[in-house]
PDB file of C-alpha atoms in Angstrom:
ATOM      1  CA  MET A  28      -0.065   0.240   0.220  1.00  0.00           C
ATOM      2  CA  SER A  29       2.948   2.069   0.454  1.00  0.00           C
ATOM      3  CA  ASN A  30       4.179   1.807  -2.607  1.00  0.00           C
ATOM      4  CA  PHE A  31       0.469   2.705  -3.899  1.00  0.00           C
ATOM      5  CA  PHE A  32       0.046   6.043  -2.350  1.00  0.00           C
ATOM      6  CA  GLY A  33       3.914   7.138  -3.107  1.00  0.00           C
ATOM      7  CA  ASN A  34       2.937   6.517  -6.816  1.00  0.00           C
ATOM      8  CA  LEU A  35      -0.019   8.451  -6.328  1.00  0.00           C
ATOM      9  CA  ARG A  36       1.494  11.350  -4.571  1.00  0.00           C
ATOM     10  CA  SER A  37       3.925  11.427  -7.287  1.00  0.00           C
ATOM     11  CA  MET A  38       1.636  12.175 -10.012  1.00  0.00           C
ATOM     12  CA  PHE A  39       0.047  15.063  -8.381  1.00  0.00           C
ATOM     13  CA  SER A  40       0.846  17.737  -5.820  1.00  0.00           C
ATOM     14  CA  ALA A  41      -1.198  18.539  -2.859  1.00  0.00           C
ATOM     15  CA  GLY A  42      -4.537  20.257  -3.302  1.00  0.00           C
ATOM     16  CA  GLN A  43      -4.645  19.288  -7.051  1.00  0.00           C
ATOM     17  CA  MET A  44      -7.573  17.145  -8.062  1.00  0.00           C
ATOM     18  CA  PRO A  45      -6.267  14.087  -9.930  1.00  0.00           C
ATOM     19  CA  GLN A  46      -7.529  13.738 -13.593  1.00  0.00           C
ATOM     20  CA  ASN A  47      -8.397  10.111 -13.332  1.00  0.00           C
ATOM     21  CA  LEU A  48     -11.106  10.308 -10.200  1.00  0.00           C
ATOM     22  CA  ASP A  49     -14.357  10.450 -10.603  1.00  0.00           C
ATOM     23  CA  VAL A  50     -17.113  10.755  -7.547  1.00  0.00           C
ATOM     24  CA  GLY A  51     -18.795   8.083  -9.362  1.00  0.00           C
ATOM     25  CA  ASP A  52     -15.829   5.418  -8.520  1.00  0.00           C
ATOM     26  CA  ALA A  53     -16.396   2.617  -6.199  1.00  0.00           C
ATOM     27  CA  PRO A  54     -14.868   4.241  -2.769  1.00  0.00           C
ATOM     28  CA  THR A  55     -11.187   3.574  -2.272  1.00  0.00           C
ATOM     29  CA  VAL A  56      -8.912   3.997   0.651  1.00  0.00           C
ATOM     30  CA  GLY A  57      -7.651   7.393   0.777  1.00  0.00           C
ATOM     31  CA  TYR A  58     -10.157   9.008  -1.154  1.00  0.00           C
ATOM     32  CA  VAL A  59     -10.758  12.153   0.303  1.00  0.00           C
ATOM     33  CA  TYR A  60     -14.840  13.452  -0.191  1.00  0.00           C
ATOM     34  CA  SER A  61     -16.056  17.186   0.545  1.00  0.00           C
ATOM     35  CA  PHE A  62     -20.027  18.006   0.585  1.00  0.00           C
ATOM     36  CA  LEU A  63     -22.370  20.618   1.021  1.00  0.00           C
ATOM     37  CA  THR A  64     -23.800  19.953   4.367  1.00  0.00           C
ATOM     38  CA  SER A  65     -27.723  19.583   4.907  1.00  0.00           C
ATOM     39  CA  PRO A  66     -29.895  20.480   7.508  1.00  0.00           C
ATOM     40  CA  PHE A  67     -29.381  18.565  10.997  1.00  0.00           C
ATOM     41  CA  SER A  68     -33.441  18.489  11.002  1.00  0.00           C
ATOM     42  CA  GLU A  69     -36.800  19.518   9.410  1.00  0.00           C
ATOM     43  CA  PHE A  70     -36.602  22.527  12.176  1.00  0.00           C
ATOM     44  CA  ALA A  71     -33.427  24.108  10.606  1.00  0.00           C
ATOM     45  CA  ALA A  72     -32.713  26.460   7.923  1.00  0.00           C
ATOM     46  CA  PRO A  73     -33.189  24.559   4.445  1.00  0.00           C
ATOM     47  CA  GLU A  74     -29.507  25.709   3.181  1.00  0.00           C
ATOM     48  CA  THR A  75     -26.374  25.767   5.609  1.00  0.00           C
ATOM     49  CA  GLY A  76     -23.915  26.793   3.270  1.00  0.00           C
ATOM     50  CA  ARG A  77     -21.383  24.867   4.864  1.00  0.00           C
ATOM     51  CA  TYR A  78     -18.762  22.287   3.298  1.00  0.00           C
ATOM     52  CA  ALA A  79     -17.419  19.352   4.860  1.00  0.00           C
ATOM     53  CA  ALA A  80     -14.932  16.318   4.408  1.00  0.00           C
ATOM     54  CA  PHE A  81     -14.423  12.435   5.033  1.00  0.00           C
ATOM     55  CA  LYS A  82     -11.725  10.136   4.375  1.00  0.00           C
ATOM     56  CA  ILE A  83     -11.950   6.532   3.140  1.00  0.00           C
ATOM     57  CA  ILE A  84     -10.013   4.852   5.739  1.00  0.00           C
ATOM     58  CA  GLY A  85     -10.925   1.103   5.150  1.00  0.00           C
ATOM     59  CA  THR A  86     -12.646  -1.406   2.886  1.00  0.00           C
ATOM     60  CA  SER A  87     -13.630  -4.640   2.588  1.00  0.00           C
ATOM     61  CA  THR A  88     -15.456  -6.719  -0.012  1.00  0.00           C
ATOM     62  CA  ASP A  89     -18.589  -5.789   1.529  1.00  0.00           C
ATOM     63  CA  LYS A  90     -18.148  -2.852   3.952  1.00  0.00           C
ATOM     64  CA  LEU A  91     -15.813   0.208   4.034  1.00  0.00           C
ATOM     65  CA  VAL A  92     -14.880   2.878   7.076  1.00  0.00           C
ATOM     66  CA  VAL A  93     -15.129   6.615   6.852  1.00  0.00           C
ATOM     67  CA  ALA A  94     -13.286   9.058   9.240  1.00  0.00           C
ATOM     68  CA  VAL A  95     -15.308  12.433   9.397  1.00  0.00           C
ATOM     69  CA  TYR A  96     -13.119  15.360   9.937  1.00  0.00           C
ATOM     70  CA  ASP A  97     -13.375  18.566  11.603  1.00  0.00           C
ATOM     71  CA  GLY A  98     -13.078  21.284   9.199  1.00  0.00           C
ATOM     72  CA  ILE A  99     -15.823  23.350   8.092  1.00  0.00           C
ATOM     73  CA  TRP A 100     -15.454  25.507   4.864  1.00  0.00           C
ATOM     74  CA  THR A 101     -17.594  28.223   3.337  1.00  0.00           C
ATOM     75  CA  LEU A 102     -16.562  26.517  -0.481  1.00  0.00           C
ATOM     76  CA  PRO A 103     -15.422  23.130  -1.079  1.00  0.00           C
ATOM     77  CA  PRO A 104     -11.846  22.625   0.686  1.00  0.00           C
ATOM     78  CA  SER A 105      -8.674  22.050  -1.136  1.00  0.00           C
ATOM     79  CA  LEU A 106      -6.669  18.404  -0.421  1.00  0.00           C
ATOM     80  CA  ALA A 107      -4.251  20.927   1.595  1.00  0.00           C
ATOM     81  CA  GLU A 108      -6.930  22.666   3.521  1.00  0.00           C
ATOM     82  CA  PHE A 109      -8.233  19.304   4.268  1.00  0.00           C
ATOM     83  CA  ARG A 110      -4.669  18.114   5.507  1.00  0.00           C
ATOM     84  CA  LYS A 111      -5.055  20.822   8.217  1.00  0.00           C
ATOM     85  CA  ALA A 112      -7.997  19.414   9.810  1.00  0.00           C
ATOM     86  CA  LYS A 113      -8.248  16.494  12.213  1.00  0.00           C
ATOM     87  CA  ILE A 114     -10.698  13.712  12.792  1.00  0.00           C
ATOM     88  CA  LEU A 115     -13.755  15.273  14.489  1.00  0.00           C
ATOM     89  CA  LYS A 116     -14.665  14.226  18.181  1.00  0.00           C
ATOM     90  CA  GLU A 117     -18.235  14.490  19.136  1.00  0.00           C
ATOM     91  CA  TYR A 118     -19.526  16.188  21.921  1.00  0.00           C
ATOM     92  CA  ARG A 119     -22.917  17.235  20.926  1.00  0.00           C
ATOM     93  CA  PHE A 120     -26.039  16.077  23.243  1.00  0.00           C
ATOM     94  CA  ALA A 121     -25.223  12.681  24.774  1.00  0.00           C
ATOM     95  CA  HIS A 122     -21.671  12.364  23.171  1.00  0.00           C
ATOM     96  CA  THR A 123     -18.519  12.361  24.975  1.00  0.00           C
ATOM     97  CA  GLY A 124     -15.601  12.771  22.582  1.00  0.00           C
ATOM     98  CA  ARG A 125     -15.627   9.811  20.313  1.00  0.00           C
ATOM     99  CA  GLU A 126     -13.728  10.212  17.118  1.00  0.00           C
ATOM    100  CA  ALA A 127     -16.594  10.203  14.348  1.00  0.00           C
ATOM    101  CA  ILE A 128     -15.360   6.781  12.388  1.00  0.00           C
ATOM    102  CA  PHE A 129     -17.518   4.410  11.591  1.00  0.00           C
ATOM    103  CA  GLY A 130     -18.556   1.433   8.966  1.00  0.00           C
ATOM    104  CA  THR A 131     -21.098   1.674   6.462  1.00  0.00           C
ATOM    105  CA  LEU A 132     -22.516  -1.251   4.025  1.00  0.00           C
ATOM    106  CA  LEU A 133     -21.159  -0.879   0.619  1.00  0.00           C
ATOM    107  CA  GLN A 134     -24.841  -1.746  -0.344  1.00  0.00           C
ATOM    108  CA  TRP A 135     -25.842   1.375   1.329  1.00  0.00           C
ATOM    109  CA  TRP A 136     -23.261   3.738   0.063  1.00  0.00           C
ATOM    110  CA  SER A 137     -24.650   6.238  -2.477  1.00  0.00           C
ATOM    111  CA  ILE A 138     -23.706   9.490  -4.066  1.00  0.00           C
ATOM    112  CA  ASN A 139     -27.007  10.308  -3.977  1.00  0.00           C
ATOM    113  CA  GLU A 140     -26.751  10.653   0.077  1.00  0.00           C
ATOM    114  CA  PHE A 141     -24.648  13.669  -0.274  1.00  0.00           C
ATOM    115  CA  LYS A 142     -25.303  17.512  -1.602  1.00  0.00           C
ATOM    116  CA  GLU A 143     -22.311  18.587  -4.245  1.00  0.00           C
ATOM    117  CA  LEU A 144     -20.515  15.545  -3.061  1.00  0.00           C
ATOM    118  CA  ARG A 145     -17.118  15.433  -4.842  1.00  0.00           C
ATOM    119  CA  ILE A 146     -13.439  13.665  -4.651  1.00  0.00           C
ATOM    120  CA  ILE A 147     -10.590  16.500  -3.640  1.00  0.00           C
ATOM    121  CA  GLY A 148      -7.641  14.256  -3.551  1.00  0.00           C
ATOM    122  CA  ILE A 149      -6.033  11.349  -1.854  1.00  0.00           C
ATOM    123  CA  ASP A 150      -4.648  10.897   1.947  1.00  0.00           C
ATOM    124  CA  ARG A 151      -2.779   8.323   2.903  1.00  0.00           C
ATOM    125  CA  PRO A 152      -4.678   7.143   6.067  1.00  0.00           C
ATOM    126  CA  THR A 153      -2.637   7.457   9.281  1.00  0.00           C
ATOM    127  CA  ASN A 154      -1.620   4.490  11.319  1.00  0.00           C
ATOM    128  CA  HIS A 155      -4.018   5.544  13.898  1.00  0.00           C
ATOM    129  CA  GLU A 156      -7.086   5.181  11.112  1.00  0.00           C
ATOM    130  CA  LEU A 157      -5.540   1.708   9.652  1.00  0.00           C
ATOM    131  CA  MET A 158      -6.039   0.742  13.414  1.00  0.00           C
ATOM    132  CA  GLU A 159      -9.590   1.799  14.072  1.00  0.00           C
ATOM    133  CA  ALA A 160     -10.605   0.398  10.856  1.00  0.00           C
ATOM    134  CA  GLU A 161      -9.551  -2.915  11.583  1.00  0.00           C
ATOM    135  CA  LYS A 162     -11.438  -2.932  14.548  1.00  0.00           C
ATOM    136  CA  ASN A 163     -14.559  -1.615  12.628  1.00  0.00           C
ATOM    137  CA  PHE A 164     -14.041  -4.907  10.643  1.00  0.00           C
ATOM    138  CA  ALA A 165     -13.367  -7.209  13.570  1.00  0.00           C
ATOM    139  CA  HIS A 166     -16.494  -5.272  15.324  1.00  0.00           C
ATOM    140  CA  ALA A 167     -14.654  -4.498  18.249  1.00  0.00           C
ATOM    141  CA  VAL A 168     -16.441  -3.121  21.343  1.00  0.00           C
ATOM    142  CA  GLY A 169     -17.134   0.637  20.774  1.00  0.00           C
ATOM    143  CA  SER A 170     -17.066   0.488  16.932  1.00  0.00           C
ATOM    144  CA  ARG A 171     -20.113   1.392  14.859  1.00  0.00           C
ATOM    145  CA  THR A 172     -21.937   0.847  11.479  1.00  0.00           C
ATOM    146  CA  ALA A 173     -24.467   3.471  10.273  1.00  0.00           C
ATOM    147  CA  SER A 174     -26.066   4.537   7.337  1.00  0.00           C
ATOM    148  CA  PRO A 175     -23.715   7.284   5.547  1.00  0.00           C
ATOM    149  CA  ARG A 176     -26.300   9.771   6.223  1.00  0.00           C
ATOM    150  CA  PHE A 177     -24.707   9.909   9.678  1.00  0.00           C
ATOM    151  CA  VAL A 178     -21.591  11.462   8.096  1.00  0.00           C
ATOM    152  CA  ASN A 179     -23.806  14.764   7.421  1.00  0.00           C
ATOM    153  CA  TYR A 180     -25.113  14.375  11.052  1.00  0.00           C
ATOM    154  CA  ALA A 181     -21.767  14.338  12.672  1.00  0.00           C
ATOM    155  CA  ALA A 182     -20.252  17.406  10.824  1.00  0.00           C
ATOM    156  CA  GLU A 183     -23.215  19.561  10.805  1.00  0.00           C
ATOM    157  CA  GLY A 184     -24.469  18.407  14.067  1.00  0.00           C
ATOM    158  CA  GLU A 185     -21.038  19.078  15.726  1.00  0.00           C
ATOM    159  CA  TRP A 186     -20.641  22.809  14.295  1.00  0.00           C
ATOM    160  CA  ARG A 187     -24.176  23.261  14.844  1.00  0.00           C
ATOM    161  CA  TRP A 188     -23.198  22.397  18.564  1.00  0.00           C
ATOM    162  CA  HIS A 189     -20.141  24.562  18.786  1.00  0.00           C
ATOM    163  CA  ASN A 190     -21.324  27.742  16.984  1.00  0.00           C
ATOM    164  CA  GLU A 191     -25.216  27.654  17.205  1.00  0.00           C
ATOM    165  CA  ARG A 192     -25.991  25.728  20.422  1.00  0.00           C
ATOM    166  CA  GLU A 193     -29.100  27.779  21.591  1.00  0.00           C
ATOM    167  CA  ASN A 194     -30.776  27.396  18.322  1.00  0.00           C
ATOM    168  CA  PHE A 195     -29.572  23.771  17.555  1.00  0.00           C
ATOM    169  CA  GLU A 196     -30.842  22.868  21.307  1.00  0.00           C
ATOM    170  CA  ARG A 197     -33.737  24.643  20.509  1.00  0.00           C
ATOM    171  CA  GLU A 198     -34.642  22.888  17.305  1.00  0.00           C
ATOM    172  CA  ALA A 199     -34.233  19.426  19.281  1.00  0.00           C
ATOM    173  CA  GLU A 200     -36.943  20.165  21.535  1.00  0.00           C
ATOM    174  CA  LEU A 201     -39.181  21.073  18.888  1.00  0.00           C
ATOM    175  CA  LYS A 202     -38.005  17.504  16.999  1.00  0.00           C
ATOM    176  CA  LYS A 203     -38.697  15.765  20.895  1.00  0.00           C
ATOM    177  CA  ALA A 204     -41.942  17.261  21.318  1.00  0.00           C
ATOM    178  CA  LYS A 205     -43.033  16.191  17.907  1.00  0.00           C
ATOM    179  CA  ASN A 206     -41.537  12.643  18.103  1.00  0.00           C
ATOM    180  CA  GLU A 207     -43.518  12.302  21.797  1.00  0.00           C
ATOM    181  CA  ALA A 208     -46.561  13.390  20.358  1.00  0.00           C
ATOM    182  CA  GLU A 209     -46.645  10.689  17.865  1.00  0.00           C
ATOM    183  CA  ALA A 210     -45.270   8.548  20.137  1.00  0.00           C
ATOM    184  CA  LYS A 211     -48.368   8.973  22.549  1.00  0.00           C
ATOM    185  CA  ALA A 212     -50.462   8.427  19.469  1.00  0.00           C
ATOM    186  CA  LYS A 213     -48.982   5.162  18.275  1.00  0.00           C
ATOM    187  CA  GLU A 214     -49.463   4.288  22.067  1.00  0.00           C
ATOM    188  CA  GLU A 215     -52.794   4.794  21.938  1.00  0.00           C
ATOM    189  CA  ARG A 216     -53.147   2.787  18.786  1.00  0.00           C
ATOM    190  CA  TYR A 217     -51.240   0.365  20.023  1.00  0.00           C
ATOM    191  CA  LYS A 218     -53.129  -0.077  23.086  1.00  0.00           C
ATOM    192  CA  ASN A 219     -56.336  -0.374  21.108  1.00  0.00           C
ATOM    193  CA  ARG A 220     -54.801  -2.814  18.749  1.00  0.00           C
ATOM    194  CA  LEU A 221     -53.716  -5.419  21.900  1.00  0.00           C
ATOM    195  CA  SER A 222     -57.197  -5.658  23.327  1.00  0.00           C
ATOM    196  CA  LYS A 223     -58.143  -7.842  20.049  1.00  0.00           C
ATOM    197  CA  LEU A 224     -54.979  -8.885  18.614  1.00  0.00           C
ATOM    198  CA  THR A 225     -54.732 -12.738  18.303  1.00  0.00           C
ATOM    199  CA  TRP A 226     -52.317 -15.329  16.604  1.00  0.00           C
ATOM    200  CA  ASP A 227     -54.268 -15.609  13.540  1.00  0.00           C
ATOM    201  CA  GLN A 228     -54.193 -11.645  12.992  1.00  0.00           C
ATOM    202  CA  LEU A 229     -50.176 -12.102  13.530  1.00  0.00           C
ATOM    203  CA  LEU A 230     -49.942 -14.680  11.213  1.00  0.00           C
ATOM    204  CA  GLU A 231     -52.057 -12.308   8.522  1.00  0.00           C
ATOM    205  CA  GLU A 232     -49.868  -9.236   8.793  1.00  0.00           C
ATOM    206  CA  LYS A 233     -46.858  -8.794   7.095  1.00  0.00           C
ATOM    207  CA  PRO A 234     -44.052  -7.355   9.767  1.00  0.00           C
ATOM    208  CA  PHE A 235     -41.319  -5.192   8.896  1.00  0.00           C
ATOM    209  CA  GLU A 236     -43.054  -3.783   5.467  1.00  0.00           C
ATOM    210  CA  ASN A 237     -41.876  -0.284   6.415  1.00  0.00           C
ATOM    211  CA  TRP A 238     -38.044  -1.856   6.008  1.00  0.00           C
ATOM    212  CA  MET A 239     -37.769  -0.306   2.113  1.00  0.00           C
ATOM    213  CA  PRO A 240     -36.125   1.104   0.289  1.00  0.00           C
ATOM    214  CA  SER A 241     -32.778  -0.693   1.132  1.00  0.00           C
ATOM    215  CA  PRO A 242     -30.916   1.192   1.951  1.00  0.00           C
ATOM    216  CA  PRO A 243     -31.252   2.851   4.051  1.00  0.00           C
ATOM    217  CA  TYR A 244     -33.010   0.056   5.569  1.00  0.00           C
ATOM    218  CA  PRO A 245     -31.738  -3.166   5.773  1.00  0.00           C
ATOM    219  CA  PRO A 246     -31.320  -5.726   2.600  1.00  0.00           C
ATOM    220  CA  ALA A 247     -34.501  -7.368   1.258  1.00  0.00           C
ATOM    221  CA  GLU A 248     -33.108 -10.590   2.196  1.00  0.00           C
ATOM    222  CA  PHE A 249     -32.315  -9.587   5.660  1.00  0.00           C
ATOM    223  CA  ALA A 250     -36.465  -8.472   6.182  1.00  0.00           C
ATOM    224  CA  ASP A 251     -37.774 -11.634   4.630  1.00  0.00           C
ATOM    225  CA  ALA A 252     -35.486 -13.841   6.873  1.00  0.00           C
ATOM    226  CA  ALA A 253     -36.703 -11.959   9.617  1.00  0.00           C
ATOM    227  CA  ARG A 254     -40.391 -11.907   8.947  1.00  0.00           C
ATOM    228  CA  SER A 255     -40.193 -15.786   8.199  1.00  0.00           C
ATOM    229  CA  LYS A 256     -38.316 -16.128  11.609  1.00  0.00           C
ATOM    230  CA  ILE A 257     -41.389 -14.396  13.367  1.00  0.00           C
ATOM    231  CA  TYR A 258     -43.966 -16.253  11.689  1.00  0.00           C
ATOM    232  CA  GLU A 259     -42.336 -19.160  12.808  1.00  0.00           C
ATOM    233  CA  VAL A 260     -42.001 -17.946  16.572  1.00  0.00           C
ATOM    234  CA  CYS A 261     -45.972 -16.912  16.376  1.00  0.00           C
ATOM    235  CA  ARG A 262     -46.901 -20.538  14.996  1.00  0.00           C
ATOM    236  CA  GLU A 263     -45.157 -22.167  17.522  1.00  0.00           C
ATOM    237  CA  LEU A 264     -46.408 -20.642  20.316  1.00  0.00           C
ATOM    238  CA  LYS A 265     -49.876 -20.794  19.167  1.00  0.00           C
ATOM    239  CA  ALA A 266     -49.599 -24.735  19.050  1.00  0.00           C
ATOM    240  CA  ILE A 267     -48.229 -24.870  22.245  1.00  0.00           C
ATOM    241  CA  GLY A 268     -52.259 -23.708  23.414  1.00  0.00           C
ATOM    242  CA  PRO A 269     -54.119 -21.015  24.964  1.00  0.00           C
ATOM    243  CA  ARG A 270     -52.192 -20.793  28.159  1.00  0.00           C
ATOM    244  CA  PRO A 271     -48.690 -21.838  27.628  1.00  0.00           C
ATOM    245  CA  ARG A 272     -45.962 -21.876  30.791  1.00  0.00           C
ATOM    246  CA  LYS A 273     -43.857 -18.780  31.109  1.00  0.00           C
ATOM    247  CA  ALA A 274     -40.737 -20.850  30.694  1.00  0.00           C
ATOM    248  CA  ASP A 275     -41.732 -22.121  27.425  1.00  0.00           C
ATOM    249  CA  VAL A 276     -42.633 -18.484  26.011  1.00  0.00           C
ATOM    250  CA  ARG A 277     -39.195 -16.846  27.153  1.00  0.00           C
ATOM    251  CA  ARG A 278     -37.359 -19.940  25.544  1.00  0.00           C
ATOM    252  CA  ILE A 279     -38.826 -18.913  22.692  1.00  0.00           C
ATOM    253  CA  LEU A 280     -38.620 -15.536  22.641  1.00  0.00           C
ATOM    254  CA  LYS A 281     -35.288 -15.687  23.804  1.00  0.00           C
ATOM    255  CA  GLY A 282     -34.373 -17.782  21.012  1.00  0.00           C
ATOM    256  CA  CYS A 283     -36.003 -15.371  18.482  1.00  0.00           C
ATOM    257  CA  VAL A 284     -33.948 -12.737  19.755  1.00  0.00           C
ATOM    258  CA  ALA A 285     -30.371 -14.743  19.472  1.00  0.00           C
ATOM    259  CA  TRP A 286     -31.697 -15.257  15.618  1.00  0.00           C
ATOM    260  CA  PHE A 287     -31.756 -11.549  15.476  1.00  0.00           C
ATOM    261  CA  ASN A 288     -28.269 -11.172  16.898  1.00  0.00           C
ATOM    262  CA  LEU A 289     -26.555 -13.708  14.935  1.00  0.00           C
ATOM    263  CA  ALA A 290     -28.708 -12.337  11.622  1.00  0.00           C
ATOM    264  CA  ASP A 291     -27.487  -8.549  12.378  1.00  0.00           C
ATOM    265  CA  GLU A 292     -23.897  -9.359  12.911  1.00  0.00           C
ATOM    266  CA  ARG A 293     -23.725 -11.751   9.753  1.00  0.00           C
ATOM    267  CA  ALA A 294     -25.612  -8.812   8.129  1.00  0.00           C
ATOM    268  CA  GLY A 295     -22.869  -6.157   9.173  1.00  0.00           C
ATOM    269  CA  GLY A 296     -24.919  -4.291  12.087  1.00  0.00           C
ATOM    270  CA  VAL A 297     -28.184  -3.156   9.613  1.00  0.00           C
ATOM    271  CA  ILE A 298     -30.602  -2.861  12.768  1.00  0.00           C
ATOM    272  CA  GLU A 299     -30.775   0.561  13.423  1.00  0.00           C
ATOM    273  CA  THR A 300     -32.805   2.447  16.079  1.00  0.00           C
ATOM    274  CA  GLU A 301     -36.058   1.956  13.380  1.00  0.00           C
ATOM    275  CA  GLU A 302     -35.460  -1.555  12.804  1.00  0.00           C
ATOM    276  CA  ARG A 303     -35.038  -2.209  16.564  1.00  0.00           C
ATOM    277  CA  GLU A 304     -38.064  -0.269  17.555  1.00  0.00           C
ATOM    278  CA  ASP A 305     -39.610  -2.112  15.103  1.00  0.00           C
ATOM    279  CA  ILE A 306     -38.669  -5.775  16.528  1.00  0.00           C
ATOM    280  CA  CYS A 307     -39.177  -4.889  19.769  1.00  0.00           C
ATOM    281  CA  LEU A 308     -42.552  -3.636  19.466  1.00  0.00           C
ATOM    282  CA  LEU A 309     -43.423  -6.884  17.636  1.00  0.00           C
ATOM    283  CA  LEU A 310     -41.943  -9.054  20.555  1.00  0.00           C
ATOM    284  CA  GLU A 311     -43.890  -7.304  22.856  1.00  0.00           C
ATOM    285  CA  GLU A 312     -47.226  -8.023  20.867  1.00  0.00           C
ATOM    286  CA  ILE A 313     -46.332 -11.260  20.838  1.00  0.00           C
ATOM    287  CA  ALA A 314     -45.759 -11.665  24.597  1.00  0.00           C
ATOM    288  CA  PHE A 315     -49.256 -10.150  25.159  1.00  0.00           C
ATOM    289  CA  VAL A 316     -50.536 -12.671  23.284  1.00  0.00           C
ATOM    290  CA  ALA A 317     -48.787 -15.417  24.628  1.00  0.00           C
ATOM    291  CA  ARG A 318     -50.198 -13.888  27.809  1.00  0.00           C
ATOM    292  CA  HIS A 319     -47.352 -13.359  29.570  1.00  0.00           C
ATOM    293  CA  PRO A 320     -46.552  -9.552  28.273  1.00  0.00           C
ATOM    294  CA  GLY A 321     -43.823  -8.964  31.042  1.00  0.00           C
ATOM    295  CA  LEU A 322     -41.295 -11.224  29.280  1.00  0.00           C
ATOM    296  CA  SER A 323     -40.722  -8.460  26.519  1.00  0.00           C
ATOM    297  CA  GLU A 324     -39.092  -6.261  29.632  1.00  0.00           C
ATOM    298  CA  GLU A 325     -36.322  -8.966  29.300  1.00  0.00           C
ATOM    299  CA  VAL A 326     -35.741  -8.318  25.788  1.00  0.00           C
ATOM    300  CA  ASP A 327     -32.936  -5.631  26.109  1.00  0.00           C
ATOM    301  CA  GLU A 328     -31.140  -8.446  28.216  1.00  0.00           C
ATOM    302  CA  TRP A 329     -30.929 -10.950  25.516  1.00  0.00           C
ATOM    303  CA  ARG A 330     -30.283  -8.562  22.470  1.00  0.00           C
ATOM    304  CA  ASP A 331     -27.252  -7.001  21.060  1.00  0.00           C
ATOM    305  CA  TRP A 332     -28.327  -4.198  18.762  1.00  0.00           C
TER     306      TRP A 332
END
């Protein structure tokens, strides 16, 4: 790899855009991209006027690892300007200074996730970056896998946190209030649904139907397998009878969660917040129909996602 980067650097000086690189090329180790950031939420101004940058620090057959940098510019930066920046550390809200490094599946990668995306050059990853990429590929504790859109969340979110915190926090409160109102309405509908829910109804419905398109949702084959597993669990519990033993229900539910743990790991960590909520909500419904609703509270102890 050292020869590869050495040859590239001999071909063009710092800050020059290599003529043979195109933003549509497959992401490659060392590629540095700039992009126009997008609003952090629907309550922010529609245009930011800010440019940020990130570097590809690792790739495999199905995944890439990116490092978001802390530079913010009013125009797309040159490679020389990028090299003056450092890896971004996240402090907004509940973050505690972790570096903005995360993996994303290649099948999720799309240039359409970014505004004005361009390659500004090639910069060899540092030893630290290469080590962080290896940790991510190994699913080490603390490593993250997320949608490419998290590049924007990190860059724009941190700039707002450090420069417009009061307005940023106000927008977050508005977003929280909206989410709580939606959650309350959902809870009311859910309570009404539970009182009439049966195994036959669960088997007639199509769980995870909202998991599309992919990306950002999990691949279709993952959703299909998850759906089949839920049907299998419902049929198994229905066959036990109208009043199954708590131990039997726990065993079946725990086995279902174990299946999701393994499937998520094999898929590269595709279960994110929305998917987690959907799965947990469905397991809660299953526990309710099985007449042991309290078992849904144990799911968090079993799951890895």
